[in-house]
Coordinates of C-alpha atoms in Angstrom, one line a residue:
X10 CA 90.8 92.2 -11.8
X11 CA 92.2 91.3 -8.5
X12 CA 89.4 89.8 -7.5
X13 CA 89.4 87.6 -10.5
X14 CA 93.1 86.8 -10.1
X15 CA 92.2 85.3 -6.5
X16 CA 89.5 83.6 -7.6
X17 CA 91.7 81.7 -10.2
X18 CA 94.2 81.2 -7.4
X19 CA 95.4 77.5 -6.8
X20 CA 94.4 77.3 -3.7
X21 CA 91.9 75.1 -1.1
X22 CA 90.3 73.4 -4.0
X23 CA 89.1 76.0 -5.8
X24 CA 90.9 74.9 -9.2
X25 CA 90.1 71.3 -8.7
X26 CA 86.4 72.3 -7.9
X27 CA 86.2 73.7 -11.3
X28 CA 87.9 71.3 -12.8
X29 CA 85.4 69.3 -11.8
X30 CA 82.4 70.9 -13.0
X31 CA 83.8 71.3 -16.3
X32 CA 84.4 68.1 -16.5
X33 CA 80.8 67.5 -15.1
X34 CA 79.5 70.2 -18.0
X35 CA 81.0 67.8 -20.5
X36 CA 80.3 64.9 -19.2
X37 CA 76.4 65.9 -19.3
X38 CA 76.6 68.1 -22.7
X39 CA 77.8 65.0 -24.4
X40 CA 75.2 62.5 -23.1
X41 CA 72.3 64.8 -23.9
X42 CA 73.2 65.0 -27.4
X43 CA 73.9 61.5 -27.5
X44 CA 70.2 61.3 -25.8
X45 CA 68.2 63.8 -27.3
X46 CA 65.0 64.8 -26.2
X47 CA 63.3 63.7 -29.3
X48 CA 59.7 63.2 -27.8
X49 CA 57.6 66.2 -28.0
X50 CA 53.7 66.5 -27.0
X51 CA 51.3 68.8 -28.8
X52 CA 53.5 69.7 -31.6
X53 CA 52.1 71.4 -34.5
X54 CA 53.9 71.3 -38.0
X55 CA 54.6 74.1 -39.8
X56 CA 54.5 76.3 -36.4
X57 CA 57.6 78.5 -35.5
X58 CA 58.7 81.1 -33.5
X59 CA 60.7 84.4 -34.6
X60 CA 62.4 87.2 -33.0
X61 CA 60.8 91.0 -35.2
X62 CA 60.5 94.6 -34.4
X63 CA 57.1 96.3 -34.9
X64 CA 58.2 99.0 -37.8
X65 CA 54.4 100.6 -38.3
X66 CA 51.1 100.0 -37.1
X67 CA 48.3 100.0 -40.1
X68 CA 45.5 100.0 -38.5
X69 CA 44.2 99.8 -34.7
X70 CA 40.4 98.8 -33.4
X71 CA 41.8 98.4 -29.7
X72 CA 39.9 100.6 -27.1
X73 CA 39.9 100.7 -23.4
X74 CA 37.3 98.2 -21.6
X75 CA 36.4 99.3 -18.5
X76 CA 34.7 95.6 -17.8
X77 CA 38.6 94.2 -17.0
X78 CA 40.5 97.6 -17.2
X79 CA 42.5 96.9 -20.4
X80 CA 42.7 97.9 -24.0
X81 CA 41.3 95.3 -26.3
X82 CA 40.2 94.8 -29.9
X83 CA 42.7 94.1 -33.1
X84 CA 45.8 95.8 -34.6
X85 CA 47.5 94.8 -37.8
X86 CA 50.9 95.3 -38.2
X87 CA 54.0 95.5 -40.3
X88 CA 57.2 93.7 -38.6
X89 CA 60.8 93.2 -39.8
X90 CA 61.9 89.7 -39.4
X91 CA 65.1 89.4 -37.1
X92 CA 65.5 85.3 -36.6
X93 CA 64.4 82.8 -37.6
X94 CA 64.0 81.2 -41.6
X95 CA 62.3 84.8 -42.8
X96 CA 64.5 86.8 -40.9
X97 CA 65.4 90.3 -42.9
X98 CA 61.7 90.1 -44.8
X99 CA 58.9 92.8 -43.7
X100 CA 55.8 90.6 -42.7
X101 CA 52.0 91.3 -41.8
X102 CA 51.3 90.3 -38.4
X103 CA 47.4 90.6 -36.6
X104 CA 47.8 91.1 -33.4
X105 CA 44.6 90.7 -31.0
X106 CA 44.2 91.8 -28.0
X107 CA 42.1 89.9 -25.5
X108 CA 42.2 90.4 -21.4
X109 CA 44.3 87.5 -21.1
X110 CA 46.4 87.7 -23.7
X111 CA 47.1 91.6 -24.0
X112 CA 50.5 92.1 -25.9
X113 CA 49.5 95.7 -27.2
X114 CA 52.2 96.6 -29.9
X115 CA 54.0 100.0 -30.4
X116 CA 56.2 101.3 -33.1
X117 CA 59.7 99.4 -32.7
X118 CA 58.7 97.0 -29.9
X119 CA 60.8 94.1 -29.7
X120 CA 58.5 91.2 -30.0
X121 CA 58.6 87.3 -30.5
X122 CA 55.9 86.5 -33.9
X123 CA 54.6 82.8 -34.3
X124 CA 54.8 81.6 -37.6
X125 CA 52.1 79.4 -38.7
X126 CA 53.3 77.9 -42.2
X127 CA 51.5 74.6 -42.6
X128 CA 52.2 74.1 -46.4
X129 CA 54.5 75.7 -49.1
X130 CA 51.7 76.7 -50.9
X131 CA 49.9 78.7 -48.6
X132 CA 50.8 82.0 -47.3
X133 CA 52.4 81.9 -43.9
X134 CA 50.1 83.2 -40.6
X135 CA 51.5 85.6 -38.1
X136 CA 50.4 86.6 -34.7
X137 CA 52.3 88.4 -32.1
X138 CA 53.2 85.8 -29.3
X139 CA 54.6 87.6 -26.9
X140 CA 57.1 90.7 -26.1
X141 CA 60.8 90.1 -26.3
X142 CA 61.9 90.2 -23.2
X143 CA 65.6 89.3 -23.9
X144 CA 67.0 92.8 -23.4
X145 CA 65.2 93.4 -20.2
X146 CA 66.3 90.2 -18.9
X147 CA 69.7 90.3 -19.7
X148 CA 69.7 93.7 -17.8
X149 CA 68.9 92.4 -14.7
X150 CA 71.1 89.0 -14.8
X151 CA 73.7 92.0 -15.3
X152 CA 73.4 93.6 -12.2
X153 CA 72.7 90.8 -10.5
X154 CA 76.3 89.8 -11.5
X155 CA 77.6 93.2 -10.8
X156 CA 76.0 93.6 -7.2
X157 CA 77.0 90.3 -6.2
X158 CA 80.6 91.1 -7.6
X159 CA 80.8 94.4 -5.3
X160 CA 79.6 93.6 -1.8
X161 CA 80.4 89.7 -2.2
X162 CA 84.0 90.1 -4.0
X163 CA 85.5 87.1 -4.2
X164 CA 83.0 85.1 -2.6
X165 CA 80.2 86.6 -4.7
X166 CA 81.9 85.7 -8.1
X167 CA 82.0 81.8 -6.6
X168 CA 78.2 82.2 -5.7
X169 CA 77.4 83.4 -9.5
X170 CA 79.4 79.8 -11.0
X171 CA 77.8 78.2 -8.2
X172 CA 74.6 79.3 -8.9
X173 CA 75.2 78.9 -12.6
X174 CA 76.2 76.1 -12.4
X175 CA 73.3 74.7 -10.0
X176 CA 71.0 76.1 -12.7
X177 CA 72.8 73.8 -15.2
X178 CA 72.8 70.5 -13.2
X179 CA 68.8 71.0 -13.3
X180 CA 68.3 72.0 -16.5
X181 CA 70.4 69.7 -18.0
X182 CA 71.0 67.4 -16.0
X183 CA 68.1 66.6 -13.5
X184 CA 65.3 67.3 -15.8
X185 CA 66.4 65.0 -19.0
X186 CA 67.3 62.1 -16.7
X187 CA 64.1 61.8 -15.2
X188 CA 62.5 62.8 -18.8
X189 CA 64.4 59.6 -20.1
X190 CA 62.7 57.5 -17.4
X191 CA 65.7 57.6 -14.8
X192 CA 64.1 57.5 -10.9
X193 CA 62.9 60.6 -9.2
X194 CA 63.8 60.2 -5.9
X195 CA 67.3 58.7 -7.0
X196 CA 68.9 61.6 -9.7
X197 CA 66.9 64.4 -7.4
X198 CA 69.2 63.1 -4.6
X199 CA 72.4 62.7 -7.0
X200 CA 71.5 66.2 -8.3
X201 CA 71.4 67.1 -4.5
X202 CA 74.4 65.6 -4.0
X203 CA 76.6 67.1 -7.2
X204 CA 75.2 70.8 -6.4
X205 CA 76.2 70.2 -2.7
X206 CA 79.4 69.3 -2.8
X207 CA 80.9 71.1 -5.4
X208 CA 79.1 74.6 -4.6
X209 CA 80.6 74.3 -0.8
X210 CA 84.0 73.3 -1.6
X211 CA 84.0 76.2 -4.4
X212 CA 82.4 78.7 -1.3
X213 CA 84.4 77.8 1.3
X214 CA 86.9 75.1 0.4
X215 CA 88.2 72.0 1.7
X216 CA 88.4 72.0 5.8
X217 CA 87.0 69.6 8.2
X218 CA 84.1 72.5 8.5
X219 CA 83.0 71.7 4.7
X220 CA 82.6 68.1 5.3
X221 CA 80.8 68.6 8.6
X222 CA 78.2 70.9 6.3
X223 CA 78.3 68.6 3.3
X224 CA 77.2 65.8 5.4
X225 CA 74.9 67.4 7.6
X226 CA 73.0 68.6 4.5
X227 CA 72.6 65.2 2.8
X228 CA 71.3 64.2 5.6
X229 CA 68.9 66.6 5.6
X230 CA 68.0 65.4 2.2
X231 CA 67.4 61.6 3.2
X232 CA 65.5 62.9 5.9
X233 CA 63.3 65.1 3.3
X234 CA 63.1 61.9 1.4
X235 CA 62.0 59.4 4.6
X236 CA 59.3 61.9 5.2
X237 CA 58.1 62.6 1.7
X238 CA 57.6 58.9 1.5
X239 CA 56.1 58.5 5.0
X240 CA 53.8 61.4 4.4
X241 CA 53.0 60.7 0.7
X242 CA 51.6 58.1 1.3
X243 CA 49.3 58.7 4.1
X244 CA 48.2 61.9 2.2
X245 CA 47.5 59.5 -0.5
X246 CA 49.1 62.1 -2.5
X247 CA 52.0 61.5 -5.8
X248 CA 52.8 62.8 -9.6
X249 CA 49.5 62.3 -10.8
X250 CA 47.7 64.6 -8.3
X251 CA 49.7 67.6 -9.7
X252 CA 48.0 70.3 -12.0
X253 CA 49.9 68.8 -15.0
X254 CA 48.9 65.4 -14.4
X255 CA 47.8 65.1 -17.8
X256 CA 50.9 65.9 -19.9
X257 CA 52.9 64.7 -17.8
X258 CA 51.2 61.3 -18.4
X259 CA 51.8 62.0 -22.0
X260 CA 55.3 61.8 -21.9
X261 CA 55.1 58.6 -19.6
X262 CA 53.6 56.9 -22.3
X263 CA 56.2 57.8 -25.2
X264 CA 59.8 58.1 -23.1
X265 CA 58.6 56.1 -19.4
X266 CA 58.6 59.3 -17.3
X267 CA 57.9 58.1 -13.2
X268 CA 54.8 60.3 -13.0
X269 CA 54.2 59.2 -9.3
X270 CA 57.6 60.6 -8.1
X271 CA 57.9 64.0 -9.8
X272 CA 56.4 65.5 -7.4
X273 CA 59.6 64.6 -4.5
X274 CA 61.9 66.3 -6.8
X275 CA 60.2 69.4 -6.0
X276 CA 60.1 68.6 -2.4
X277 CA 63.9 68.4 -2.7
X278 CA 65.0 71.1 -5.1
X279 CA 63.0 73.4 -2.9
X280 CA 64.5 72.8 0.2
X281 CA 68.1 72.1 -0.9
X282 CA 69.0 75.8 -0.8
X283 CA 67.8 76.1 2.3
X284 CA 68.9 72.9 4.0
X285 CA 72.5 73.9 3.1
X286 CA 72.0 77.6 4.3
X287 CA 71.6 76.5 8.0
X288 CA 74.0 73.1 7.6
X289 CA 76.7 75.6 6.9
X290 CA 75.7 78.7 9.1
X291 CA 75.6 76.4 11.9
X292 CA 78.7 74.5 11.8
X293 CA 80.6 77.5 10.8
X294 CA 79.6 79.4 13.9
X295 CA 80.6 75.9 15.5
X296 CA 84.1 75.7 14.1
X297 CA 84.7 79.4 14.8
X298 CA 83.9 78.8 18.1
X299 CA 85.9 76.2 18.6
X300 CA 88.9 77.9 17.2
X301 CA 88.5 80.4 19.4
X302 CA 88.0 78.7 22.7
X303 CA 90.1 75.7 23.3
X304 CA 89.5 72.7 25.3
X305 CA 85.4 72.4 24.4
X306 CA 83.9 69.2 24.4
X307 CA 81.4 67.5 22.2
X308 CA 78.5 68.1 24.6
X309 CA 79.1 71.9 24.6
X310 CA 79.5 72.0 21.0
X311 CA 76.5 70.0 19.9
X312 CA 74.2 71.9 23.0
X313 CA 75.7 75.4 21.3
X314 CA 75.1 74.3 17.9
X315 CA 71.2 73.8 19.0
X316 CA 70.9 77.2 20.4
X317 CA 72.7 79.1 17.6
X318 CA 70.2 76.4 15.2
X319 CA 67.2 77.2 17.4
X320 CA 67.6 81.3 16.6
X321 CA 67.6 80.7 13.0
X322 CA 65.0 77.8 12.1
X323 CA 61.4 80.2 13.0
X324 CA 62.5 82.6 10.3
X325 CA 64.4 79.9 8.0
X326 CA 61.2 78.2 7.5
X327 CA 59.2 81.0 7.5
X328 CA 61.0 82.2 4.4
X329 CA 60.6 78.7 3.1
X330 CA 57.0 78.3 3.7
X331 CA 56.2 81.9 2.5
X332 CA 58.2 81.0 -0.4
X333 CA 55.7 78.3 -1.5
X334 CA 52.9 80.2 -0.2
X335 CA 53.4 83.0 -2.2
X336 CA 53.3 81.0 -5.3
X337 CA 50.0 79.5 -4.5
X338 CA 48.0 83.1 -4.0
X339 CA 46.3 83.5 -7.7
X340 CA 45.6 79.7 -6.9
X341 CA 43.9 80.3 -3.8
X342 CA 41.6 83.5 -4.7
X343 CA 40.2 81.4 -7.9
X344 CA 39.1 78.6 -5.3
X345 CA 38.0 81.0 -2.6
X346 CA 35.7 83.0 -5.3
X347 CA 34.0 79.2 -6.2
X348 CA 33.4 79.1 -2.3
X349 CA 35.3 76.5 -1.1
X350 CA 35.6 76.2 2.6
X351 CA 38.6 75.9 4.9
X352 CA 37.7 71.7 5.1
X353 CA 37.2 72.1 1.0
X354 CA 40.5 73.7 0.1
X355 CA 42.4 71.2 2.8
X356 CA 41.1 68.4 0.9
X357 CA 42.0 69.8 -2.9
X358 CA 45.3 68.2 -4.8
X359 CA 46.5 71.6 -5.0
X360 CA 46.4 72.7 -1.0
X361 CA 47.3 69.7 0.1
X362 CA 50.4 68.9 -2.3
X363 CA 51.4 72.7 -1.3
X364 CA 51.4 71.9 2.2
X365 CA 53.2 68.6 1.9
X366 CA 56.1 70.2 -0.3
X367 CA 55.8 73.6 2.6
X368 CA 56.2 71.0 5.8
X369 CA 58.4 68.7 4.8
X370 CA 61.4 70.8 3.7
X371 CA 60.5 73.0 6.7
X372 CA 60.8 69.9 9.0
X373 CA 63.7 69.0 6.8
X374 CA 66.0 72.4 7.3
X375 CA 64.8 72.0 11.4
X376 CA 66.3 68.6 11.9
X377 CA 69.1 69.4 9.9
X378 CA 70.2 71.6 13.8
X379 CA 70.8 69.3 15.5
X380 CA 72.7 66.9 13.1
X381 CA 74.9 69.7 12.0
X382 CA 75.8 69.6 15.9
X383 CA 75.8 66.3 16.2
X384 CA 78.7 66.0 13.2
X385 CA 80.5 69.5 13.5
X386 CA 81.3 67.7 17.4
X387 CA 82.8 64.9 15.8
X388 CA 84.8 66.6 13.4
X389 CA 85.7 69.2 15.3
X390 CA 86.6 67.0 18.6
X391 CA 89.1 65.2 16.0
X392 CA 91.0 68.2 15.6
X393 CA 94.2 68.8 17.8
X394 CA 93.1 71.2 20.7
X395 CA 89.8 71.7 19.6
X396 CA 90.9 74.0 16.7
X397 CA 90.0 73.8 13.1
X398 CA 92.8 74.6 10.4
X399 CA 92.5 78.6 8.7
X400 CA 91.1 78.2 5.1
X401 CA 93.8 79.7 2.5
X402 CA 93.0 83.7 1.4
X403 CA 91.3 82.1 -2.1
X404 CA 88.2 80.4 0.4
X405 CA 87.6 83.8 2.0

C-alpha cells in the first residue's frame, strides 16, 4: 500500500506522465473504433470460436505412435458450452489427433471448440481447436506482476504500466496505423518516440539525465533507420521477402498496407528495448559521476562514458543477437535437413532478413555509446558545478 501511495505521489512527473498516457489511451481507443479494422482475409462464414469444458469422453481410437512419439487417432466428446452464442448447451465435439495438431482431451479440460455453422438448417460442426490456456496465462502475468512488485517496489510497479502500456501503443496503436496504410518507417519511429518518452519520464522522471537518455535513444533509432535503409537495399531485401509475403500482400490490396517497409518496424521494435537500456545505463552512470566529482569536463565525461559503454555493448548485443537467433532455430534445422550449405542458407530470404534485423539493432545499441557520451557532456557541463539536481523520492 505504501508503495502504491508513492507511486501516485505528485511528484517529478510521474502524475503528468500518466496523465498523458491516458490521455494517449483515449486518444487511440477512440480513433480505432472510429477506424475499424473491417478488412479480414480468409474469413469463413458461419465459423466461430467458443470457450467449453470436456464433461465425458465417449469414445477414444487414439493410441501411442512410436513413428513421431505421440498419441494419435480420434476421440469424440461431449463438451458444455461456456461462451460464445451456444454457451450453457452440451455439444458433440470430434476431436482428432494428428502429430501436429495433438490437443488430446481429458475429462474437464478447459478447451477452446470451433464452431462451424454454415447454414441454419444444418447441424452445427465442432472440433477441438485448441486448449484454453487463459488460466495458465493469467497465472504467470500474476507473478510476473507480483515479483516485479517485491524486488522492484516502486520502480517495478512503473515498469509493469510501462510495459503495459508499451504493449498497448503496438497493439493498438502501431499495428492498425500501418494496417490502415500509414508509413512504416514513420509511425514505427512515432511509436518509438511515444514509448520512449513517456516510459523514462514515468521510470526516472524529469532531470537533465532523462533528456540526455531520451535523446540519445532516438538517435539510436534514426541511426537504426539510416542503416536499415543503407543495408536494405544493398541486400536487396524488403516486406515482400518475409515468410508472409503473401497475406500480407492481401491486405495491401484491400486497406494499402506498405508491404516493402514492414519489415523496418521489426528492425525497430526489436532493438528499442535495448537501445534505451544502454542510453540510460550510460548516462546514468555519467550523471552519477558527475555529481559526485566536481569540476569534470566534457572530455572526461564523454571518454568515461565510452569505457563504462564499451563493458556493456559485447553482452548487450549478444543478448540481442541471441534473442533473434533463438527464434530462427526450428527454421534453421528444416533447411539444414534439405541440405543447404553455409553459401545456400546465406543467400535464403529467411537468413538473410534474420541477419539484417540481428546487425543492425546490434550496430544500433553500439553507436548509441558514444552519443549517450557525447549528449550526457552537454547536459551535464550545463549544470552548475558539474552536478546534476537529486530526482524527488516518487523517481526512485
Amino acid at each position: 500500500m505504501r508503495a502504491i501511495k508513492r507511486f501516485l505521489s505528485i511528484g517529478n512527473g510521474a502524475l503528468a506522465v500518466a496523465a498523458a498516457m491516458a490521455v494517449f489511451v483515449a486518444a487511440v481507443l477512440a480513433w480505432n473504433a472510429a477506424n475499424p479494422i473491417d478488412y479480414l482475409i480468409y474469413t469463413v462464414k458461419g465459423t466461430s470460436y467458443a470457450k467449453g469444458v470436456v464433461e465425458k469422453i465417449e469414445s477414444s481410437t487414439v493410441a501411442w505412435d512410436d513413428s513421431v512419439d505421440r498419441n494419435l487417432g480420434t476421440q469424440k466428446l461431449v463438451v458444455l458450452i461456456t461462451s460464445g452464442d451456444h454457451a450453457g448447451e452440451e455439444v458433440e465435439v470430434t476431436n482428432d489427433l494428428s502429430a501436429t495438431h495433438n490437443i488430446e482431451a481429458s475429462e474437464g479440460m478447459a478447451a477452446v471448440v470451433k464452431v462451424d455453422d454454415p447454414r441454419e438448417s444444418v447441424q452445427p460442426f465442432y472440433s477441438v481447436f485448441n486448449y484454453d490456456r487463459t488460466v495458465p496465462i493469467a497465472a504467470i502475468l500474476g507473478l510476473f506482476a507480483v515479483i516485479m512488485g517485491a524486488v522492484g517496489g516502486v520502480k517495478g510497479l512503473k515498469s509493469l504500466v510501462g510495459l503495459a502500456f508499451s504493449l498497448f501503443t503496438i497493439m493498438e496503436f502501431l499495428l492498425p496505423a500501418i494496417y490502415h496504410g500509414g508509413s512504416p518507417i514513420l509511425m514505427g519511429c512515432l511509436a518509438a518516440l511515444i514509448i520512449t518518452v513517456l516510459n523514462m519520464v514515468l521510470l526516472n522522471g524529469i532531470s537533465r539525465k532523462t533528456f540526455a537518455a531520451m535523446t540519445s535513444t532516438m538517435a539510436g533509432v534514426l541511426v537504426a533507420v539510416v542503416l536499415y535503409l543503407v543495408f536494405s537495399g544493398a541486400m536487396r531485401l524488403s516486406g515482400y521477402n518475409l515468410d508472409e509475403a503473401e497475406e500480407l500482400l492481401a491486405i495491401h490490396t484491400g486497406t494499402g498496407l506498405d508491404v516493402g517497409q514492414i519489415m523496418f518496424v521489426g528492425v525497430v521494435i526489436s532493438a528499442l528495448g535495448a537501445v534505451m537500456d544502454m542510453c540510460m545505463s550510460v548516462a546514468s552512470s555519467l550523471f552519477e559521476m558527475a555529481r559526485l566529482r566536481d569540476g569534470i569536463d566534457g572530455r572526461q565525461i564523454v571518454r568515461s562514458g565510452m569505457t563504462i559503454g564499451r563493458d556493456m555493448i559485447g553482452t548487450m548485443c549478444m543478448t540481442l543477437i541471441l534473442a533473434f537467433a533463438g527464434t530462427a532455430i526450428a527454421a534453421l534445422l528444416v533447411m539444414v535437413a534439405y541440405g543447404a550449405q553455409l553459401d545456400t542458407l546465406l543467400a535464403s530470404d529467411f537468413v538473410a532478413t534474420e541477419l539484417l534485423q540481428s546487425f543492425i539493432g546490434g550496430m544500433a545499441v553500439v553507436l548509441s555509446v558514444p552519443i549517450t557520451a557525447v549528449v550526457s557532456s552537454f547536459a551535464i557541463c550545463g549544470l552548475p558545478q558539474g552536478r546534476e539536481e537529486e530526482p524527488s523520492a516518487a523517481a526512485r
